[in-house]
PDB file of C-alpha atoms in Angstrom:
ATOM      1  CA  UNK A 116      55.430   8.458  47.541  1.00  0.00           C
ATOM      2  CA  UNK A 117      51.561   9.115  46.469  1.00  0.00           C
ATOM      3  CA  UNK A 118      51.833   6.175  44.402  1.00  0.00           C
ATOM      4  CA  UNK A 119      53.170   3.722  46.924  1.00  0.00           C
ATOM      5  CA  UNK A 120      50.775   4.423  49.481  1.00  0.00           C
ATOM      6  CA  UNK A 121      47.558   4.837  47.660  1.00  0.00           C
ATOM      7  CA  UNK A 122      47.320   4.430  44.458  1.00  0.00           C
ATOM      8  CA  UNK A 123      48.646   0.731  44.671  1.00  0.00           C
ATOM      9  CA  UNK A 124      45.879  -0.078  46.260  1.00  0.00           C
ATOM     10  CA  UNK A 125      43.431   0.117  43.503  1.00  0.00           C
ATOM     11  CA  UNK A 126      45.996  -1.914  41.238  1.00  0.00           C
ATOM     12  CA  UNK A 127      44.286  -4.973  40.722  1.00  0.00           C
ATOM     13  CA  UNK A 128      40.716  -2.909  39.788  1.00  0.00           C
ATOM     14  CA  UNK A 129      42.721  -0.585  37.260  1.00  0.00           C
ATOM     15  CA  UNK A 130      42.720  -1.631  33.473  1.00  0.00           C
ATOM     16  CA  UNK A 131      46.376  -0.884  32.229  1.00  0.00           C
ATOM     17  CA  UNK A 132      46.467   2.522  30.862  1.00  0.00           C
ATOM     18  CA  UNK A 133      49.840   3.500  30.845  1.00  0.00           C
ATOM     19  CA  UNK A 134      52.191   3.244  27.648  1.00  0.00           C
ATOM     20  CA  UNK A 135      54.241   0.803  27.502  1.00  0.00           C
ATOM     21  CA  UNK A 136      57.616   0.338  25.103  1.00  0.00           C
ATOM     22  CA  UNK A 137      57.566  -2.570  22.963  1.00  0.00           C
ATOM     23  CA  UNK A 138      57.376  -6.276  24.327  1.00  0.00           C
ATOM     24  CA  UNK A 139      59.341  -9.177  24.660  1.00  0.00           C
ATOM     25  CA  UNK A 140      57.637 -12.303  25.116  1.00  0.00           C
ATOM     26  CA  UNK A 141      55.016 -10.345  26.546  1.00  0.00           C
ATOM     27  CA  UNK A 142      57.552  -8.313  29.090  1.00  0.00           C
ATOM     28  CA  UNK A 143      58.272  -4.391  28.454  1.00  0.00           C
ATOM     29  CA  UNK A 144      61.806  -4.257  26.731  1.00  0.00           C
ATOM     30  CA  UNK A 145      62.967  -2.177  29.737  1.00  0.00           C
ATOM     31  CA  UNK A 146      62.329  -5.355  31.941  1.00  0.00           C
ATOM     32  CA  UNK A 147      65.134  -8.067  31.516  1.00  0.00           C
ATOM     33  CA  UNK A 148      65.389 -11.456  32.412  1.00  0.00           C
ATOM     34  CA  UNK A 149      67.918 -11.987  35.199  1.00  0.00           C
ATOM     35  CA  UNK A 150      68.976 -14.966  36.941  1.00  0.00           C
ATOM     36  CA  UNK A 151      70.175 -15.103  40.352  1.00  0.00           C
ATOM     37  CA  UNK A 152      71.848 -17.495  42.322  1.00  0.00           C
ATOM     38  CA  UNK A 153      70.278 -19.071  45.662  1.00  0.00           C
ATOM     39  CA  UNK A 154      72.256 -18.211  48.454  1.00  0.00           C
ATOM     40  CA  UNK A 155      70.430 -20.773  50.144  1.00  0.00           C
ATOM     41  CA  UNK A 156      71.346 -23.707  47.908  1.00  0.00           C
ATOM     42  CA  UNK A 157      73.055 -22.390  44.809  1.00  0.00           C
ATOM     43  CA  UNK A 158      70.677 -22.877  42.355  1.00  0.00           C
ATOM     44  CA  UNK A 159      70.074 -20.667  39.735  1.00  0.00           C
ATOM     45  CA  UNK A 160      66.195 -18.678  40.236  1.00  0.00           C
ATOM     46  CA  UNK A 161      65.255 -16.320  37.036  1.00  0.00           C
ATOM     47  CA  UNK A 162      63.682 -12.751  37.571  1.00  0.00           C
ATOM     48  CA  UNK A 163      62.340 -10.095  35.637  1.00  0.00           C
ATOM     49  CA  UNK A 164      64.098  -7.085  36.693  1.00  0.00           C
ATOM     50  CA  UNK A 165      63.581  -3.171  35.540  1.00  0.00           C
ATOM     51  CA  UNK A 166      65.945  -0.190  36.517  1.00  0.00           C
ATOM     52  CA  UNK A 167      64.688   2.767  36.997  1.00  0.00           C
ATOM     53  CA  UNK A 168      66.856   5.879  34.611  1.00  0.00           C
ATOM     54  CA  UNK A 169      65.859   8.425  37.297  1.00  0.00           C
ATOM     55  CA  UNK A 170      68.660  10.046  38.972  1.00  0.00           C
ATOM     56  CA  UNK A 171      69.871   9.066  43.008  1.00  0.00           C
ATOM     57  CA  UNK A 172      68.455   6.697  44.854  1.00  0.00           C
ATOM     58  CA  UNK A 173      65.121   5.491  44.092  1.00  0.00           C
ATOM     59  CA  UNK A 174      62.285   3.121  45.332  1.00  0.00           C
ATOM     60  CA  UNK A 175      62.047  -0.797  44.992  1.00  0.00           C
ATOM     61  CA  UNK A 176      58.805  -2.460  44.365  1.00  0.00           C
ATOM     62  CA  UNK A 177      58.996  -5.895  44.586  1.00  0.00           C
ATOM     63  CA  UNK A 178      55.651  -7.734  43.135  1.00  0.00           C
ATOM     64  CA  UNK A 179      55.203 -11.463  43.674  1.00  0.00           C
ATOM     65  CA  UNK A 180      53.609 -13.684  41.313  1.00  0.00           C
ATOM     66  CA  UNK A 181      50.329 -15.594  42.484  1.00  0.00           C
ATOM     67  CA  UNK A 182      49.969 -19.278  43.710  1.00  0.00           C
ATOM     68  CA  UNK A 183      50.325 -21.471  40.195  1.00  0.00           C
ATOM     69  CA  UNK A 184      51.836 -18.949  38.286  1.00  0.00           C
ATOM     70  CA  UNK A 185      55.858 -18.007  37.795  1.00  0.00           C
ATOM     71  CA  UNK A 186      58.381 -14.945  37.447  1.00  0.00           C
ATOM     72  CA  UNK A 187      57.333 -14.848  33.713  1.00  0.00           C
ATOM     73  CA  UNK A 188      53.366 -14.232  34.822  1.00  0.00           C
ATOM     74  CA  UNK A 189      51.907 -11.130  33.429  1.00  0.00           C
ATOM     75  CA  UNK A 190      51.821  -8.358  36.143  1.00  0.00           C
ATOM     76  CA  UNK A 191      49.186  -6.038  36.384  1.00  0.00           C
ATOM     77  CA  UNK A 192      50.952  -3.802  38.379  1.00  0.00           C
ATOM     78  CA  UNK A 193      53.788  -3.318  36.359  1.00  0.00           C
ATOM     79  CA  UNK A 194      52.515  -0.216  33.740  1.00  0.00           C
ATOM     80  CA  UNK A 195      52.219   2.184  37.081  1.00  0.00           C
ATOM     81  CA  UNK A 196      55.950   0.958  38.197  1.00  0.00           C
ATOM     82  CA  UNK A 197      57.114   1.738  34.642  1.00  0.00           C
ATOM     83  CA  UNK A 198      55.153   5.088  34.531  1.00  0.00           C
ATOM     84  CA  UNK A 199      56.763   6.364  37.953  1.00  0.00           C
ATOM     85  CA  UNK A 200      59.947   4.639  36.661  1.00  0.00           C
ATOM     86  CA  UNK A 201      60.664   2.655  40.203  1.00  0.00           C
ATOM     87  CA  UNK A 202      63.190   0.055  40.175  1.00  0.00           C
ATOM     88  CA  UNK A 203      61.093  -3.262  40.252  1.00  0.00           C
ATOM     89  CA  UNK A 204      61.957  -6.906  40.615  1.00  0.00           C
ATOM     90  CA  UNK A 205      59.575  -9.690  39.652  1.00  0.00           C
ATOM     91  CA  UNK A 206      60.660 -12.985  41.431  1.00  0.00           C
ATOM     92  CA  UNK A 207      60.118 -16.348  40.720  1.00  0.00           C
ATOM     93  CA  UNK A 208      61.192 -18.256  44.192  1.00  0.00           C
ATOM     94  CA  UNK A 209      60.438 -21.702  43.053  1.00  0.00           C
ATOM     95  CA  UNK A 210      57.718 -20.998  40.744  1.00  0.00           C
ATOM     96  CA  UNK A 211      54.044 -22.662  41.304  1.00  0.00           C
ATOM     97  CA  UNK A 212      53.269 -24.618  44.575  1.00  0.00           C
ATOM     98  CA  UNK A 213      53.255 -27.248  43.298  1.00  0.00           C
ATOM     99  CA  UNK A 214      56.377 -29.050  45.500  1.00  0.00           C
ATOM    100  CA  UNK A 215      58.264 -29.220  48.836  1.00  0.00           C
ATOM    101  CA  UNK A 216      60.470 -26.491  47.104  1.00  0.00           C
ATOM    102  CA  UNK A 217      57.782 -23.962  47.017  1.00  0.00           C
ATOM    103  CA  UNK A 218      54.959 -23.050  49.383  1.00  0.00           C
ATOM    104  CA  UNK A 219      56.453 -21.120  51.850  1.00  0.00           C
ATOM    105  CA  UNK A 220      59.854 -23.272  52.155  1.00  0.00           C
ATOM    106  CA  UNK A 221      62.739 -22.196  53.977  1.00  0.00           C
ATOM    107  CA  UNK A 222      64.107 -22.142  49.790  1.00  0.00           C
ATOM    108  CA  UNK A 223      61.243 -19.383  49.003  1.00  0.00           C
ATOM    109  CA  UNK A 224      62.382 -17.312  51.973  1.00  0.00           C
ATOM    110  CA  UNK A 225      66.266 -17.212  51.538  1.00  0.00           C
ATOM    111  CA  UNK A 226      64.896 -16.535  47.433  1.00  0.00           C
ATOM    112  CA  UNK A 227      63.056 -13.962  48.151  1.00  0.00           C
ATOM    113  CA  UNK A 228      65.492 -11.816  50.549  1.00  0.00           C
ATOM    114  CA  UNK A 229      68.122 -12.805  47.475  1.00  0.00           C
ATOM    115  CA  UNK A 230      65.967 -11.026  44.938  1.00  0.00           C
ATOM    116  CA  UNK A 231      65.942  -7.708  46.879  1.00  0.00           C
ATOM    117  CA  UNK A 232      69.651  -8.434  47.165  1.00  0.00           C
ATOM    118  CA  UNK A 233      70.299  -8.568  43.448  1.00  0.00           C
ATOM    119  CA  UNK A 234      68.347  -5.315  42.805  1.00  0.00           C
ATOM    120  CA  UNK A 235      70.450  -3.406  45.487  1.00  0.00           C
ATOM    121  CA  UNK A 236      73.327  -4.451  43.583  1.00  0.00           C
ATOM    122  CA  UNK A 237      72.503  -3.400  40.522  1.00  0.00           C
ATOM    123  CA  UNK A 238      70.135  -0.202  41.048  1.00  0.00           C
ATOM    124  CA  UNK A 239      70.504   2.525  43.491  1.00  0.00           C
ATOM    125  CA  UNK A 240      68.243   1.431  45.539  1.00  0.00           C
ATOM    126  CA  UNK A 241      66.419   3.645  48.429  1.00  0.00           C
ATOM    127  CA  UNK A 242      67.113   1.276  51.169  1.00  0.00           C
ATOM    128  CA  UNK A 243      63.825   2.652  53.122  1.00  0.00           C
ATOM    129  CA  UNK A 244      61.900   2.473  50.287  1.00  0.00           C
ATOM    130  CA  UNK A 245      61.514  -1.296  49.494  1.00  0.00           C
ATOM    131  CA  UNK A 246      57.933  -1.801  49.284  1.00  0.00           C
ATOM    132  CA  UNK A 247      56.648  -5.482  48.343  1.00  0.00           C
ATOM    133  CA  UNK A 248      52.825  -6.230  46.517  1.00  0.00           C
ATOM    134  CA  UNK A 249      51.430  -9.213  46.011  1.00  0.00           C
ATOM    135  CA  UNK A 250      47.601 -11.014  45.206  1.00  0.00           C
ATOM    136  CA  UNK A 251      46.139 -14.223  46.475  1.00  0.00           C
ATOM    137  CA  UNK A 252      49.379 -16.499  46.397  1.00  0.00           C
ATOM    138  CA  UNK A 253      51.736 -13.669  45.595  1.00  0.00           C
ATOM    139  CA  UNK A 254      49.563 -11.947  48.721  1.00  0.00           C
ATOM    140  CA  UNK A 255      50.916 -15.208  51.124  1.00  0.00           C
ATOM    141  CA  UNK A 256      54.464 -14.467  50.080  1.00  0.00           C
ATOM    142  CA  UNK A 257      54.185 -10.876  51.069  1.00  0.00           C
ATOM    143  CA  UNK A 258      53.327 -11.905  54.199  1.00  0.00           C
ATOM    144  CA  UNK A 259      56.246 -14.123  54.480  1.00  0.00           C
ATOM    145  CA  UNK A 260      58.354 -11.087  53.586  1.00  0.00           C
ATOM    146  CA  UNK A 261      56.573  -9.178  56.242  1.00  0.00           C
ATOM    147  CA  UNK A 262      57.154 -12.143  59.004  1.00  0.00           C
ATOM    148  CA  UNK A 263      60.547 -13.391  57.664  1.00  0.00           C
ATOM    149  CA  UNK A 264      62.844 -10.891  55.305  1.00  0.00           C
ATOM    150  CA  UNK A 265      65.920  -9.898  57.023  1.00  0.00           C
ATOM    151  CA  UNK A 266      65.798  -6.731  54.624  1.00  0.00           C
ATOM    152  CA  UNK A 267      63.869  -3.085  55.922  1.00  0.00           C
ATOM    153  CA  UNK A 268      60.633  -2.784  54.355  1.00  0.00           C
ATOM    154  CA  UNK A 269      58.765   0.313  54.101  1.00  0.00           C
ATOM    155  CA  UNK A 270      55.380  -1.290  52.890  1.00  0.00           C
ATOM    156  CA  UNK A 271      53.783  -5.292  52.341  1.00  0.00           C
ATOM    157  CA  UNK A 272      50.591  -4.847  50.530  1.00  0.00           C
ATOM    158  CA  UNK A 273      48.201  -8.033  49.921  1.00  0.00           C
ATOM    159  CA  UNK A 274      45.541  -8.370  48.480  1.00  0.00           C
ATOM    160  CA  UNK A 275      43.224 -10.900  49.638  1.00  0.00           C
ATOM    161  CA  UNK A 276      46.249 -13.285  50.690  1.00  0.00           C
ATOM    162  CA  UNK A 277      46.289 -16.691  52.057  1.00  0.00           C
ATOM    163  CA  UNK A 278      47.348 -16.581  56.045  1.00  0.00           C
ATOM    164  CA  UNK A 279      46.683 -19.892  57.331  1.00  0.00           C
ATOM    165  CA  UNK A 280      47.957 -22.708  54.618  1.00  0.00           C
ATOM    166  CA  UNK A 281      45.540 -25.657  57.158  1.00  0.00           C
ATOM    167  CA  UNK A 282      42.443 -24.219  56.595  1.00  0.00           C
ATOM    168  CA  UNK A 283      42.994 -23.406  52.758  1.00  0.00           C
ATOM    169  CA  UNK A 284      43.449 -26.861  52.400  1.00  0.00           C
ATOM    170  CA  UNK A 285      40.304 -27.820  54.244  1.00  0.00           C
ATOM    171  CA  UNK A 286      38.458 -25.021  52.285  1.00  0.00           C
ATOM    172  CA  UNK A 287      40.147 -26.224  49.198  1.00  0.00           C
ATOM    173  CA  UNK A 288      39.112 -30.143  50.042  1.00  0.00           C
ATOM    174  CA  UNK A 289      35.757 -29.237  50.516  1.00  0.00           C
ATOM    175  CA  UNK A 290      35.094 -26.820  47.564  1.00  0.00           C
ATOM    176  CA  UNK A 291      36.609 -29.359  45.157  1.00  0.00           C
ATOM    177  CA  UNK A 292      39.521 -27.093  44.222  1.00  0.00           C
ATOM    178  CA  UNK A 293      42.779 -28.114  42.703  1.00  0.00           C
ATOM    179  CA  UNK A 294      44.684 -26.230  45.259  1.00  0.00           C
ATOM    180  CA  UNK A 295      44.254 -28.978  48.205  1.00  0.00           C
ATOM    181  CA  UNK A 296      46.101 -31.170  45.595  1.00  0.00           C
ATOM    182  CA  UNK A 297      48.929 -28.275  45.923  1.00  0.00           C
ATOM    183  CA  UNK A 298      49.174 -28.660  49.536  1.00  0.00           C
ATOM    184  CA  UNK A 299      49.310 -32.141  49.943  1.00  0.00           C
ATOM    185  CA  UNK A 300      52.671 -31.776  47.254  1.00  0.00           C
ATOM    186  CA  UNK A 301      53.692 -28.929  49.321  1.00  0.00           C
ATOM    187  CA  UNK A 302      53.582 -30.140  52.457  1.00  0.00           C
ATOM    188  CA  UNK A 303      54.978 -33.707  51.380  1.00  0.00           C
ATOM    189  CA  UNK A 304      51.472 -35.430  52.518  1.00  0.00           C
ATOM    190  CA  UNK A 305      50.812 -39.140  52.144  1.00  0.00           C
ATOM    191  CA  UNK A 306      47.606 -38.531  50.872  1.00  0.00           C
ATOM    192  CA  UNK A 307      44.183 -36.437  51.717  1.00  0.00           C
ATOM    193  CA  UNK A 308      43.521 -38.751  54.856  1.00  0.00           C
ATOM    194  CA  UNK A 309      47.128 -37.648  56.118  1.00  0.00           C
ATOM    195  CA  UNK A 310      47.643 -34.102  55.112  1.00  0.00           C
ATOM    196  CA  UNK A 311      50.890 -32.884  57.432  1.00  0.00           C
ATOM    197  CA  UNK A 312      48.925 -30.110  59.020  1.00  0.00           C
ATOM    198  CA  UNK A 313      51.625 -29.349  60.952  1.00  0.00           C
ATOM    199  CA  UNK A 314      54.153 -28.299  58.135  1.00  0.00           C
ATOM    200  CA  UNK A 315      50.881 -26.497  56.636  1.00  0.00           C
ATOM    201  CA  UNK A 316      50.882 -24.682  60.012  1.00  0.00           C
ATOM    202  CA  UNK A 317      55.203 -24.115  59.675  1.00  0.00           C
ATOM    203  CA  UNK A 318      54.442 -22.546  56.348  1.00  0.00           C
ATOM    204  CA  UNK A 319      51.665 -20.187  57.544  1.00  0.00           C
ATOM    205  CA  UNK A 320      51.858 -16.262  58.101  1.00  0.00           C
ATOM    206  CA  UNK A 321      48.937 -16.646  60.740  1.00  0.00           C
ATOM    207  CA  UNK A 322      51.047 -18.683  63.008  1.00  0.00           C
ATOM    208  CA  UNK A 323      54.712 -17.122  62.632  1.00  0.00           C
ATOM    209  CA  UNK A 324      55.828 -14.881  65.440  1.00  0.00           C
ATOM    210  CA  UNK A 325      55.809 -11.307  64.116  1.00  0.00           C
ATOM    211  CA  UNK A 326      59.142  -9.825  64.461  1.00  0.00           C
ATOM    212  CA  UNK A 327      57.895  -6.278  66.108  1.00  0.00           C
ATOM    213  CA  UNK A 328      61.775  -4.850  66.618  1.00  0.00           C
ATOM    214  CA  UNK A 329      62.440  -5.399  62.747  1.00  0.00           C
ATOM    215  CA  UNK A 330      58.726  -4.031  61.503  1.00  0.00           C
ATOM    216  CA  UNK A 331      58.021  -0.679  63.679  1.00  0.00           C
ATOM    217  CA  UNK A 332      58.432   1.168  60.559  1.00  0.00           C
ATOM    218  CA  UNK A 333      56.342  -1.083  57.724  1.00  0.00           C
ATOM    219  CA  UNK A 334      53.496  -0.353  56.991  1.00  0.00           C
ATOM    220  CA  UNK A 335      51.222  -3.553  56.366  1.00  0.00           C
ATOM    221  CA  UNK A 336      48.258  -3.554  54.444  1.00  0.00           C
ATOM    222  CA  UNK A 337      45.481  -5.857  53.841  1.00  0.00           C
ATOM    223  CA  UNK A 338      42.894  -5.858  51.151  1.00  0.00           C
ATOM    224  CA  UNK A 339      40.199  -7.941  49.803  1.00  0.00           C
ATOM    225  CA  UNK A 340      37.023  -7.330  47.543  1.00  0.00           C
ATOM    226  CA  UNK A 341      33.589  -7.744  48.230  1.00  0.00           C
ATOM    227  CA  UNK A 342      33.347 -11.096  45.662  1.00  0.00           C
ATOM    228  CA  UNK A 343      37.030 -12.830  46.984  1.00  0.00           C
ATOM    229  CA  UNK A 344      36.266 -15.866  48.569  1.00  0.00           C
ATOM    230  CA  UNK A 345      32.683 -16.259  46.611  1.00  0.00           C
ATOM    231  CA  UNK A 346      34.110 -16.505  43.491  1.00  0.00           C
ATOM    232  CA  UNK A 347      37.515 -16.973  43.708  1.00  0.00           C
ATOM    233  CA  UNK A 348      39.354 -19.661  45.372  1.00  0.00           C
ATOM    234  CA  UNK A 349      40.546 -17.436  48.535  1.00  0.00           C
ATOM    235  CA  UNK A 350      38.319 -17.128  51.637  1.00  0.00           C
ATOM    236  CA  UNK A 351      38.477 -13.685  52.985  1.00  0.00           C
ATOM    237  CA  UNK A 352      38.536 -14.927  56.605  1.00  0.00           C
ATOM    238  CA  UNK A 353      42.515 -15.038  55.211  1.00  0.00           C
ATOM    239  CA  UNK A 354      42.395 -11.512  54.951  1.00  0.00           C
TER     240      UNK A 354
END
């Protein structure tokens, strides 16, 4: 498990170096579209999903897709997944934030537990090897894994994720960033004089109770780089 608990961290900072079999619409042949249906409200959510050849029962990595982008966004991380040849699962629960829908809804949690689902269905699966990744947005939703998945994780790794969906907005308000647009849509806010801080707050890693019994055995890890926050769009104070 080398690769799951170091090398993953230096992910984002890697150039892809690994060789990868020929494309489809920008995806590895060996990952498929799949679609899965909500347990939550039956509606049909579309993955990109890769199974790994190796014999027995192998490791899940579960990468998340960042704040405005989808389950077809490129993924950085996938050429190490495909080189170790780890089952892997690219979700899009609800796509951008961009709506009550998304953001941290009670929808994006029941999606994302049903995407581990469909990959234990269809791969042998290690079930204590499920490790979830994510970055900035896709960063948030791994902590919402790590606070709210019903499923065993054996690793969450974010990289400079948001924690606190209140003070993003503020940040974002006051930096003249798009994103405080995205809250006020995701938290179904009036307007920027009557942001619903207190759905913000519902949504928010930071102030979810962490379910100790469920997470003695994940290991949760927390990364950001010495420029996030001055020239990107995510404070590290998140981190």
């Amino acid at each position: 498990m080398r690769f799951i608990t170091s090398s993953l961290l230096l992910v984002w900072a890697l150039s892809m170096q690994a060789q990868e079999a020929p494309r489809q619409n920008g995806w590895p042949a060996t990952c498929q579209p799949v679609t899965i249906r909500s347990a939550k409200d039956s509606s049909l959510q579309r993955a990109y999903f890769h199974q790994s050849a190796k014999p027995g029962p192998q490791p899940l990595v579960v990468s998340l897709h960042s704040w405005s982008g989808g389950y077809d966004q490129q993924d950085e991380l996938l050429p190490q997944v495909l080189a170790e040849d780890y089952h892997y699962i690219h979700p899009d629960f609800r796509g951008p934030n961009t709506n009550p829908a998304a953001g941290g809804s009670d929808l994006v949690l029941a999606d994302l537990d049903d995407a581990v689902d469909y990959a234990m269905r269809h791969a042998n699966v290690d079930p204590t090897q499920i490790h979830v990744v994510g970055n900035s947005g896709g960063g948030y939703a791994t902590l919402l894994m790590y606070m709210r998945s019903r499923h065993r994780l054996a690793s969450c790794s974010a990289f400079v994720p948001i924690s606190n969906l209140e003070s993003w907005y503020y940040e974002s308000l006051g930096r003249r960033q798009k994103y405080y647009r995205d809250l006020l849509a995701v938290t179904a806010s009036p307007d920027s004089l009557h942001f619903n801080g207190a759905e913000a707050r519902r949504r928010s890693p930071l102030f979810m109770t962490t379910p100790l019994a469920t997470r003695r055995h994940t290991r949760l890890r927390l990364a950001a780089g010495v420029h996030d926050g001055y020239t990107g769009s995510v404070p590290i104070t998140h981190t």
